[in-house]
Amino acid sequence: MQSIIDMENEYVAHCYKPLPVVIERGQGIFVWDIEGKRYIDCMSAYSALSHGHCHPELVATLAAQAHKLTLTSRAFHSPALGPFIKYACELTGLAGGCPMNTGAEAVEVAVKFARKWAYEVKGVPDNQAEIIVCNNNFHGRTTTVISFSSEPKYKEHFGPLTPGFIRINYGDAQALANAITKNTAALIIEPIQGEAGILVPPAGYLHECAKICKKNNVLFIADEIQTGLGRTGKFLACEHENVQPDAVLLGKALGGGLLPVSLFLANKEIMTVFTPGTHGSTFGGNELACTIGHKALKIIVNDKLSENSAVLGDFLMQRLSNIKTPLITHLRGKGLFVGIEINPKYCTARDVCLALMANGLLSKETHETVVRLAPPLIINRQQIEDVCEIITTTFNELTTK
Ligand SMILES: *Cc1c(COP(=O)(O)O)cnc(C)c1O
């Protein structure tokens, strides 16, 4: 195990700080390390594994399609793209989409669509468009996307950065109203801030933001890359407040845990600003990705994964709040998207993750003090009990040491 970790350290860019475990195999909510030890995966690859590891239907679909056709580039047509985007539109109440690969690319496309829409539809003078984002946002790691991050580590010495972004405090609708000018193109917002530590905004906030955007002819663009596809107990997290965004970004679980698949989805007025030549991606919309993406969406709907997330998320939260430990200062989240705030007087969130790992549960800290619980959405009630038992045991060990 150590030799694998050593080789990775020797040759691979050091932009992550993984837990010291080498995972060799996965099935459903479980993974096994190379020594055969089993863990429950409560990390789900930052929610990209909502269907669980190696979902049999998805793997079968992948294999069959891989034998038939994988990639044409969009120089030609292929049969899976249209039905995939049509289905995604039906599920999100939007009119069309631009297929990409990673989440950050979908965000890049959102920036391009929003700016072009501002110049060509709203009438903002060229090069003056402003996009509003929130403090503590996470939208990905490309140069433009880090330009509007508030996290110094994400952007230090990566400049010069892309201008045209205004940051406001998350959770404060008045701040949005104050920041809007005649040149504002869009608000790009996470319905729950995942990487910031599963920060749930005050009730009514998203609804209020959407109202302010509508009144000022500003696009409300929801980055649902992590919160979407059932993670928070609704298909889109915006549905908790009956908000219909002008555009939605999907990624992560859209690839069923097998492939990078992302989408920018929007209403008709926005979609019309892209014309041949204005954007492109060699792999975006490839036949294999569209087949998997379509199947991944169907499984979420047919297997009622959003409903499972809602019901078991409530159950998980209730069980966690019954754990008597001084280690937890705060619990927050929606559905199976939960953040446990750890009392720094006892230990760091990473210490907790290492101790959980020793007891057969994998998670990852976000920042110093938050442990994220985001198991695959296929998890069942008994397995949630098992998760809570491991957490209880681990927290007892950590406080009696
Ligand atoms: C993960 C994430 C992204 C970036 O997705 P990548 O596939 O890592 O590029 C963007 N927005 C949100 C909200 C995310 O959680």
Short mmCIF file of C-alpha atoms in Angstrom, two decimals, residues 2-16:
data_model
loop_
_atom_site.label_atom_id
_atom_site.label_comp_id
_atom_site.label_asym_id
_atom_site.label_seq_id
_atom_site.Cartn_x
_atom_site.Cartn_y
_atom_site.Cartn_z
CA GLN A 2 2.78 2.44 0.95
CA SER A 3 4.65 1.87 -2.32
CA ILE A 4 1.56 2.92 -4.33
CA ILE A 5 1.20 6.06 -2.24
CA ASP A 6 4.93 6.78 -2.57
CA MET A 7 4.83 6.48 -6.36
CA GLU A 8 1.85 8.80 -6.54
CA ASN A 9 3.71 11.33 -4.42
CA GLU A 10 6.76 11.03 -6.63
CA TYR A 11 5.06 11.53 -9.98
CA VAL A 12 1.67 13.18 -9.54
CA ALA A 13 0.96 16.89 -9.02
CA HIS A 14 0.48 17.56 -5.33
CA CYS A 15 -2.82 19.42 -5.49
CA TYR A 16 -4.71 17.01 -3.20
#
